PDB file of C-alpha atoms in Angstrom:
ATOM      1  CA  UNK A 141       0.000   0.000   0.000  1.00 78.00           C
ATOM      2  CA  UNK A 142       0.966   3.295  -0.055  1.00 83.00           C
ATOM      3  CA  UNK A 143       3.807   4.569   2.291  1.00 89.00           C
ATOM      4  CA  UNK A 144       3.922   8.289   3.955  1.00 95.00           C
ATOM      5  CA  UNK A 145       6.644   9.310   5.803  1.00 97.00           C
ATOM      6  CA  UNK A 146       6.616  12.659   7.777  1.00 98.00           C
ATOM      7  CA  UNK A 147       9.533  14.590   9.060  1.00 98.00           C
ATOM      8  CA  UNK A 148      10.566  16.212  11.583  1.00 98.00           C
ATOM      9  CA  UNK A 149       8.746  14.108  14.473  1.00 97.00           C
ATOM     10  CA  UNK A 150       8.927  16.646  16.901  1.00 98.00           C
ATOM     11  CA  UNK A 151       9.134  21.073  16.223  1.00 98.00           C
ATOM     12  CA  UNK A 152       9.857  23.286  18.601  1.00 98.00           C
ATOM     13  CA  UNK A 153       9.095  26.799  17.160  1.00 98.00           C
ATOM     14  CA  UNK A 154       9.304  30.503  19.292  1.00 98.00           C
ATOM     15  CA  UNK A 155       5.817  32.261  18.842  1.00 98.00           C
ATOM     16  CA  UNK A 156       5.918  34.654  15.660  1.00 98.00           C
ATOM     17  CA  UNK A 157       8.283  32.489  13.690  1.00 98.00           C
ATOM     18  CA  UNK A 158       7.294  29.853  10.932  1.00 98.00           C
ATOM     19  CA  UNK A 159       7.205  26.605  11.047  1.00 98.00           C
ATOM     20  CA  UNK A 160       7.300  23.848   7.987  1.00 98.00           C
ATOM     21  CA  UNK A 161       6.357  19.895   8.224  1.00 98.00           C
ATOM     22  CA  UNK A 162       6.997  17.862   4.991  1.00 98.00           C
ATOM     23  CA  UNK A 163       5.717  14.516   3.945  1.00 98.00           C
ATOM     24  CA  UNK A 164       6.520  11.919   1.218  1.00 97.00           C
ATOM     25  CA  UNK A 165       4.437   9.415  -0.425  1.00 95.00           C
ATOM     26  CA  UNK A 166       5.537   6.453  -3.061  1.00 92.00           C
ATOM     27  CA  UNK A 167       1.991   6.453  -5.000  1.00 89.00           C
ATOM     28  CA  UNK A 168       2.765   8.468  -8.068  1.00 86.00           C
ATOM     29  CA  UNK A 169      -1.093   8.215  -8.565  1.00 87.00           C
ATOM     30  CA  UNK A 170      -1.841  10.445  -5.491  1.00 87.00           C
ATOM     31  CA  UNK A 171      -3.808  12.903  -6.209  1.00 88.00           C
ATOM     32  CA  UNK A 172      -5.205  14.581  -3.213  1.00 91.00           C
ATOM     33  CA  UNK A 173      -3.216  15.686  -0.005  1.00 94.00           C
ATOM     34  CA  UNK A 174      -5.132  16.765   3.546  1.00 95.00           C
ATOM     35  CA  UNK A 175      -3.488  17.464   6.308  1.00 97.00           C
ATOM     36  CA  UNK A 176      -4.821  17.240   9.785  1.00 97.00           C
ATOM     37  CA  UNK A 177      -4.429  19.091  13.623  1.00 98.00           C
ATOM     38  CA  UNK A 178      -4.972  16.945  16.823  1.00 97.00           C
ATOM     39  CA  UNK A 179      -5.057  19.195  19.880  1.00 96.00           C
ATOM     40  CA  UNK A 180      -4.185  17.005  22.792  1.00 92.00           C
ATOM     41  CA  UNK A 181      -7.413  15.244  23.878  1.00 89.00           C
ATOM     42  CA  UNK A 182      -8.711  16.199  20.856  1.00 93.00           C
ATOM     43  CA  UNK A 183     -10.317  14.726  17.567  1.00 95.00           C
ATOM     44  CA  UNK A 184      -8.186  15.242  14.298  1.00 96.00           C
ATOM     45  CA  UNK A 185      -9.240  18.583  12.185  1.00 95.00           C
ATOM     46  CA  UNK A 186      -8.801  19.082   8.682  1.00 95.00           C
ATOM     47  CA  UNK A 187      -6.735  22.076   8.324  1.00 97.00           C
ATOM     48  CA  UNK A 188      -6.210  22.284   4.865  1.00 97.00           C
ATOM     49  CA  UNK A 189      -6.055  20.238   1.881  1.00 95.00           C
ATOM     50  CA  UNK A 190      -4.352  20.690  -1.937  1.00 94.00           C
ATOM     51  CA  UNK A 191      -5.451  18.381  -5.058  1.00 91.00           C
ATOM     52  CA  UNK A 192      -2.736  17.189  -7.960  1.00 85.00           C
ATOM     53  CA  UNK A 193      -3.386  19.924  -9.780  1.00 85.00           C
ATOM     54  CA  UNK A 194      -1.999  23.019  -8.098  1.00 86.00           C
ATOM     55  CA  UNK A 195       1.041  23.196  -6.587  1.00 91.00           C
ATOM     56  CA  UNK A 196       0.143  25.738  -4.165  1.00 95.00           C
ATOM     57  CA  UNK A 197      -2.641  26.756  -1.393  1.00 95.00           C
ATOM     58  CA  UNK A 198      -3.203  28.990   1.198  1.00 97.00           C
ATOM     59  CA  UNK A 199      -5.490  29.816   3.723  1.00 95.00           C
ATOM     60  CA  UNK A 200      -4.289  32.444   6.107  1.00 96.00           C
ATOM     61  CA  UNK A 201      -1.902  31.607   7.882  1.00 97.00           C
ATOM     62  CA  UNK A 202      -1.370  28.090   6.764  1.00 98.00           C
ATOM     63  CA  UNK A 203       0.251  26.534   3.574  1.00 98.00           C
ATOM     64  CA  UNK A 204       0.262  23.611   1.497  1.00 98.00           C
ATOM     65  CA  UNK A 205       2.434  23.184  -1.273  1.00 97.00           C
ATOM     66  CA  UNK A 206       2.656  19.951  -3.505  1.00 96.00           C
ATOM     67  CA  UNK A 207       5.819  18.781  -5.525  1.00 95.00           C
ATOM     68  CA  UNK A 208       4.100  15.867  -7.839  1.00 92.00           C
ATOM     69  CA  UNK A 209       7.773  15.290  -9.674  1.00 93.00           C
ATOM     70  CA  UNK A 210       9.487  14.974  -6.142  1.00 94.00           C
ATOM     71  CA  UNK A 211       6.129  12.968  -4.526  1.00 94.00           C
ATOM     72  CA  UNK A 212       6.335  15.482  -1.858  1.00 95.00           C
ATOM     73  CA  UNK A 213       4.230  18.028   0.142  1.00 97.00           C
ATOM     74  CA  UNK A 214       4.394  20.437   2.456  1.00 98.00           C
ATOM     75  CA  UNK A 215       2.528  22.505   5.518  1.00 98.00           C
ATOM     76  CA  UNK A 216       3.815  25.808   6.231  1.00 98.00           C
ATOM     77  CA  UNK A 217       2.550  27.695   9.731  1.00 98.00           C
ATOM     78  CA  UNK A 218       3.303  31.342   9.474  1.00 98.00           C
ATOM     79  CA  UNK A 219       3.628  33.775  12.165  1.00 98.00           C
ATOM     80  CA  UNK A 220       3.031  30.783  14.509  1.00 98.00           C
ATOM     81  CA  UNK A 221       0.907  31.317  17.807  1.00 97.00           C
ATOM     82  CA  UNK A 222       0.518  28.951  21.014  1.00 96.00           C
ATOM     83  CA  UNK A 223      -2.615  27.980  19.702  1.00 96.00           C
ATOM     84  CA  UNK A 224      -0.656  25.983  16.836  1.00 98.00           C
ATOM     85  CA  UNK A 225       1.035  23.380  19.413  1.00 98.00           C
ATOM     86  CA  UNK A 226      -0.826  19.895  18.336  1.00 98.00           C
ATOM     87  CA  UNK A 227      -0.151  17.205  16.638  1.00 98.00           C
ATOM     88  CA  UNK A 228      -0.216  17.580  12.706  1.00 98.00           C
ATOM     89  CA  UNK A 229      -0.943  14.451  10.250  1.00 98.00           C
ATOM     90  CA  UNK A 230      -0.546  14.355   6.849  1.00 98.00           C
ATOM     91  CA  UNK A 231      -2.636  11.612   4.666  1.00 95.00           C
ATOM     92  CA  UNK A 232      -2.386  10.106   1.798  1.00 92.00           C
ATOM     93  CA  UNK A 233      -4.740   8.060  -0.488  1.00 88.00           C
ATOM     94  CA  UNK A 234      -4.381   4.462  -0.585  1.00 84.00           C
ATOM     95  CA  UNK A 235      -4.742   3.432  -3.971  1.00 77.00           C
ATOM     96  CA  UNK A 236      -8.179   5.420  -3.389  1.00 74.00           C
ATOM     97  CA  UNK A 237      -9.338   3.304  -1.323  1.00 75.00           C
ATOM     98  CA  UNK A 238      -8.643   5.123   1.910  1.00 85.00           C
ATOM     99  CA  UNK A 239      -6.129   7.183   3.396  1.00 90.00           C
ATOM    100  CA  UNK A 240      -2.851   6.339   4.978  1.00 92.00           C
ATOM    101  CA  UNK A 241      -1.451   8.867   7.868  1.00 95.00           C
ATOM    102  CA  UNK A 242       1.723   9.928   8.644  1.00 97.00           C
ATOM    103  CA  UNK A 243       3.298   9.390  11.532  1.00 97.00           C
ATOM    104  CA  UNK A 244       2.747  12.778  13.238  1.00 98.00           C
ATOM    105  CA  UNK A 245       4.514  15.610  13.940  1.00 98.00           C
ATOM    106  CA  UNK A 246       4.594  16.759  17.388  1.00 98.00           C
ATOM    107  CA  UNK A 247       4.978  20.989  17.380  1.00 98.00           C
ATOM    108  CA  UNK A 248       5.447  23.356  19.928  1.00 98.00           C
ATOM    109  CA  UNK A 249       5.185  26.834  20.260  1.00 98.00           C
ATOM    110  CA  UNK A 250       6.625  28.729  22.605  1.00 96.00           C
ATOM    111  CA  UNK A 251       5.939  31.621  23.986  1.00 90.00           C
TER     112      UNK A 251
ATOM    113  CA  UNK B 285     -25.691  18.887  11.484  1.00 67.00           C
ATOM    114  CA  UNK B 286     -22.041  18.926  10.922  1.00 72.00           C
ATOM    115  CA  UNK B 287     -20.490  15.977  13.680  1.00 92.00           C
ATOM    116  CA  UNK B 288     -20.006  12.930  14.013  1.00 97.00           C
ATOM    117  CA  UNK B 289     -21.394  11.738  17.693  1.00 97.00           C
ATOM    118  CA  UNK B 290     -19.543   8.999  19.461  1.00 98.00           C
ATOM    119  CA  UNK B 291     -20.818   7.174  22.802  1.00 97.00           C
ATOM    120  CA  UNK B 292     -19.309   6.411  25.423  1.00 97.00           C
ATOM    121  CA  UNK B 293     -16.123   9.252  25.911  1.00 97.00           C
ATOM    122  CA  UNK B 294     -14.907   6.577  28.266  1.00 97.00           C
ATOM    123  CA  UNK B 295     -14.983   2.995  28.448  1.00 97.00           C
ATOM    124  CA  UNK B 296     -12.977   0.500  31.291  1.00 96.00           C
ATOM    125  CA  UNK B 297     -13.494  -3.131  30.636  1.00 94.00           C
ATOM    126  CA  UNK B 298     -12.698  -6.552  32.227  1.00 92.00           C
ATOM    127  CA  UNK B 299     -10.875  -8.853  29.443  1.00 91.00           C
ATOM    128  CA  UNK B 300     -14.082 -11.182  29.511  1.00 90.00           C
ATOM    129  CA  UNK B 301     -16.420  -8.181  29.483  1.00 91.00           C
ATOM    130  CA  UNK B 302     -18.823  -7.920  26.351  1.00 95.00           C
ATOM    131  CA  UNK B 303     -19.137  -3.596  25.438  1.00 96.00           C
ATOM    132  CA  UNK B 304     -20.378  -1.836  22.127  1.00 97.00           C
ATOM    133  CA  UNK B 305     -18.768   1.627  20.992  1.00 98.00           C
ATOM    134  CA  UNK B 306     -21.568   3.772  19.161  1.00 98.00           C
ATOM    135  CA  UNK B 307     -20.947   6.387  16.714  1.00 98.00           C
ATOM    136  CA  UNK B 308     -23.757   8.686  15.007  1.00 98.00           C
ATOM    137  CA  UNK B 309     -24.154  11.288  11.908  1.00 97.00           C
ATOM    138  CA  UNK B 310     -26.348  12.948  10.115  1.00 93.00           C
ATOM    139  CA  UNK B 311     -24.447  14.485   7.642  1.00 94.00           C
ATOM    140  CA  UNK B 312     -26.295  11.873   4.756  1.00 92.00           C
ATOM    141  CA  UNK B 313     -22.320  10.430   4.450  1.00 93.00           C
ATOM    142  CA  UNK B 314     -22.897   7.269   3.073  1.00 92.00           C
ATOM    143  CA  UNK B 315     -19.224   5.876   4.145  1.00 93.00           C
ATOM    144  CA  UNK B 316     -18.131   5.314   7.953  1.00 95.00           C
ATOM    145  CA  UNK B 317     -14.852   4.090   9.468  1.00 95.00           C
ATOM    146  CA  UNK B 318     -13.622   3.246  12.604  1.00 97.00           C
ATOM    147  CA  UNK B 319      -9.750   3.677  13.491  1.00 97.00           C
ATOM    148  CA  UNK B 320      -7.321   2.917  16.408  1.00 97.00           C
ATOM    149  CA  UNK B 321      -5.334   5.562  17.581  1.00 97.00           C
ATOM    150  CA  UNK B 322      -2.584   4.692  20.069  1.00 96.00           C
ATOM    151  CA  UNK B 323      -0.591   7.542  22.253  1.00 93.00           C
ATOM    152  CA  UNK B 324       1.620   9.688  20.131  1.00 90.00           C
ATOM    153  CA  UNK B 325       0.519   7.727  17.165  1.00 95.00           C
ATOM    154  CA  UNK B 326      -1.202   8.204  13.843  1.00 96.00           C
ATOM    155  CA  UNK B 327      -4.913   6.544  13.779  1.00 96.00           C
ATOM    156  CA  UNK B 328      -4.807   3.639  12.061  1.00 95.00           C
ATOM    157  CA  UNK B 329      -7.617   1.764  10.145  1.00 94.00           C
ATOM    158  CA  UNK B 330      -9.871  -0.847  11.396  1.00 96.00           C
ATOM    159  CA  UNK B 331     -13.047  -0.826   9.001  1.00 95.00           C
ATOM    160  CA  UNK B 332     -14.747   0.550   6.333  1.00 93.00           C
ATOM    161  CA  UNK B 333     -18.373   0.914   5.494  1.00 94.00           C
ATOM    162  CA  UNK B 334     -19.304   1.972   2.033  1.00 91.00           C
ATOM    163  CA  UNK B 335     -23.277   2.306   1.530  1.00 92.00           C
ATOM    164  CA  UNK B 336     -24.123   0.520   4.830  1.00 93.00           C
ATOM    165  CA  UNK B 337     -21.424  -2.609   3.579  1.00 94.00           C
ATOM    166  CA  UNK B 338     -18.316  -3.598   5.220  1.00 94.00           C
ATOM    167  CA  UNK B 339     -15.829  -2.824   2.205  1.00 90.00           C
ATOM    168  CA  UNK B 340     -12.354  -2.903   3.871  1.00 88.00           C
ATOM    169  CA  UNK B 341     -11.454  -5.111   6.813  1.00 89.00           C
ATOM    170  CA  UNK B 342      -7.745  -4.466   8.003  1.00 89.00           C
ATOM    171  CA  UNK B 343      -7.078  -7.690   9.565  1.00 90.00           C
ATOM    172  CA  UNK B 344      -8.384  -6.826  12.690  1.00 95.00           C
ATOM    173  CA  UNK B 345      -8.820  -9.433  15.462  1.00 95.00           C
ATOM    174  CA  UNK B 346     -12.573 -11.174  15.618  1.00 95.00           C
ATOM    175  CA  UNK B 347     -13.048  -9.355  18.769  1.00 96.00           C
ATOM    176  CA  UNK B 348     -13.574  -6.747  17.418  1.00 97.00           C
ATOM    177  CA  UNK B 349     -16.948  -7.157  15.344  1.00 97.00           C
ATOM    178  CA  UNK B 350     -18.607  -3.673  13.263  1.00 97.00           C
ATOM    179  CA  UNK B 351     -21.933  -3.262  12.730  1.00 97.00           C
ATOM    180  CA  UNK B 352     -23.722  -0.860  10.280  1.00 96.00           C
ATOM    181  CA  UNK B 353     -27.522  -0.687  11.152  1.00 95.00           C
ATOM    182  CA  UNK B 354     -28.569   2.332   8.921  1.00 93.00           C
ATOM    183  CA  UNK B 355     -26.546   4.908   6.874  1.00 90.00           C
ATOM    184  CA  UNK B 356     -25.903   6.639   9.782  1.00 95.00           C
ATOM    185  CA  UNK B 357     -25.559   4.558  12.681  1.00 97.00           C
ATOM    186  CA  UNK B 358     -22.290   2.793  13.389  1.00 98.00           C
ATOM    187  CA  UNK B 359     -21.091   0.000  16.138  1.00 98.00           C
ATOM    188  CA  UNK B 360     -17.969  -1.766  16.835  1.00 98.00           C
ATOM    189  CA  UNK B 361     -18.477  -4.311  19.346  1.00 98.00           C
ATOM    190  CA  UNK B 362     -15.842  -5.616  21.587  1.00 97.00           C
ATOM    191  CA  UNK B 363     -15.296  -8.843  23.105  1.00 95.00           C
ATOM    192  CA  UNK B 364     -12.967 -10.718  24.976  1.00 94.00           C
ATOM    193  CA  UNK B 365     -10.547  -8.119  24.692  1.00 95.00           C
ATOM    194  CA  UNK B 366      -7.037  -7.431  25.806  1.00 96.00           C
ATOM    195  CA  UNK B 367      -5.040  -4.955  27.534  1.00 96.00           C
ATOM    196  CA  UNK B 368      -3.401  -4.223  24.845  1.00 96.00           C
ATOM    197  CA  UNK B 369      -5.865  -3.073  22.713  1.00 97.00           C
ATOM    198  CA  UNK B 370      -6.560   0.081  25.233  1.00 97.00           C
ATOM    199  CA  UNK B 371      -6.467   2.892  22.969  1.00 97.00           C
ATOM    200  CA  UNK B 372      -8.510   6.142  21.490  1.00 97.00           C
ATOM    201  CA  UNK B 373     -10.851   4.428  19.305  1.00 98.00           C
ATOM    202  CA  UNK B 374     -12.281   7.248  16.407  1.00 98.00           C
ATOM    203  CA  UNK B 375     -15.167   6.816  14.256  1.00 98.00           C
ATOM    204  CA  UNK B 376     -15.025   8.840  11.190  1.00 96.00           C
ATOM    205  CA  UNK B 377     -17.640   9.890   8.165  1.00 94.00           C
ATOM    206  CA  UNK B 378     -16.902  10.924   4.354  1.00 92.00           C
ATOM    207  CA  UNK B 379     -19.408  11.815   1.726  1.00 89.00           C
ATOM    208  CA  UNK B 380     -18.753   8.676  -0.291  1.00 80.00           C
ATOM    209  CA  UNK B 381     -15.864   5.786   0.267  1.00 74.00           C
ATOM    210  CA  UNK B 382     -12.622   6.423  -1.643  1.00 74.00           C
ATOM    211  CA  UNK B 383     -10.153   8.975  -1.024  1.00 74.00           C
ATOM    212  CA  UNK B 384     -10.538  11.629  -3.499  1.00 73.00           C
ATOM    213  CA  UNK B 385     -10.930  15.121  -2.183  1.00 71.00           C
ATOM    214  CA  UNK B 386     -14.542  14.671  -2.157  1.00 71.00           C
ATOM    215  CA  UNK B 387     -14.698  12.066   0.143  1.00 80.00           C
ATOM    216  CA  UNK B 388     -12.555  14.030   3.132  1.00 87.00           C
ATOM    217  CA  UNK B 389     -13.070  12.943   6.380  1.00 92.00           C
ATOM    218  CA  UNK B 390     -14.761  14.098   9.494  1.00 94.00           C
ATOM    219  CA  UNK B 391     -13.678  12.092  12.692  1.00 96.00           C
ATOM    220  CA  UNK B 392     -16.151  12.079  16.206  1.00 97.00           C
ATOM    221  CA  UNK B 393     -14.452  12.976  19.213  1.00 96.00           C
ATOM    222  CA  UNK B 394     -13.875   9.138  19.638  1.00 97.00           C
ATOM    223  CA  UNK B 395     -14.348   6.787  22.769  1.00 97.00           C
ATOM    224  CA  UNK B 396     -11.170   5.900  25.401  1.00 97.00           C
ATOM    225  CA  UNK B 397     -10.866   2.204  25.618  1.00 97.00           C
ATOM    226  CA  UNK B 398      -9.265   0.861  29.325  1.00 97.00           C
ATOM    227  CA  UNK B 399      -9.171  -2.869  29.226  1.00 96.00           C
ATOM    228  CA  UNK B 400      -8.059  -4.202  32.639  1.00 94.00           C
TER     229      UNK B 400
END
């Protein structure tokens, strides 16, 4: 099935600066990318989501940016607040059946 | 409506115990899920219900047993468990099965397993 690998496990970020979380898959036939927020205690959130066919999409404060050629994607956190500290997944179809999660990346913002 | 309802937040259980997790929407999604989600761990999927049928089945031990009464009623029943399958157990809806970008997923609050 499809592999995702997510790095870095764990961020640590001061509050104001960015932060960036990127994620690999091996299905070249991906072709839609969401990434999720679990607060602790929490349920996971979609946060934002990009689709094969742009490379790039924002929503405020948050980024996503796809590299189809590289099988890569990316969330970017601008301007980065204590409210950001979760737990982030990215997913991954599997073979559209389902999706596959990434192992998580713990961040932290701190104040 | 825009949730998906799970029951009970909490759950302890004896290994020979006999318990149902219950998870509700009314969002007209006709695919449900249920994953296990361990501490500091992605969730990780159990079963998938496309159009009230069980359409993916990931291996998971016969204690654990799904049920799909209506489009938007979903079980997992547990039986003869063990400790170690204490985790954060998440039900989750999408408009249809698949994972395109139509079919993203909403996830209930989910139901803490303690098996003693």
């Amino acid at each position: 099935g499809e592999n995702v690998e997510q790095h870095p496990s764990t961020l640590s970020v001061q509050e104001g600066d960015s932060a960036v979380i990127k994620c690999t898959y091996s299905d070249s036939a991906s072709n839609y990318f969401p990434w999720y927020k679990q607060e602790l205690g929490k349920r996971p959130q979609l946060i934002i989501d990009i689709r094969s066919n742009v490379g790039e999409k924002k929503d405020q404060r948050i980024a996503v940016t796809l590299n189809k050629t590289a099988k890569h994607f990316s969330l970017h956190i601008t301007e980065t607040q204590p409210e950001d500290s979760a737990v982030y997944f990215c997913a991954a179809p599997n073979y559209g059946q389902n999706f596959v999660f990434g192992p998580g990346t713990r961040l932290s913002v701190l104040p | 409506d825009t949730e998906v309802t799970q029951t009970p937040k909490h759950l302890v259980m004896g290994m020979t115990n006999k318990k149902s997790l219950k998870c509700e929407q009314h969002m007209g999604h006709r695919a449900m899920y249920w994953y296990k989600q361990k501490a500091k761990k992605p969730p990780e999927l159990m079963f998938v219900y496309s159009y009230e049928k069980l359409s993916i089945n990931e291996s998971v031990p016969s204690r654990f047993s799904p049920e799909c009464p209506n489009s938007s009623l979903l079980n997992l029943h547990l039986h003869a468990l063990q400790p170690e399958d204490s985790a954060l157990y998440l039900c989750a809806s999408s408009r249809g099965g698949g994972s395109s970008g139509a079919n993203v997923l909403t996830f209930g609050a989910g139901s803490r397993l303690t098996v003693l």
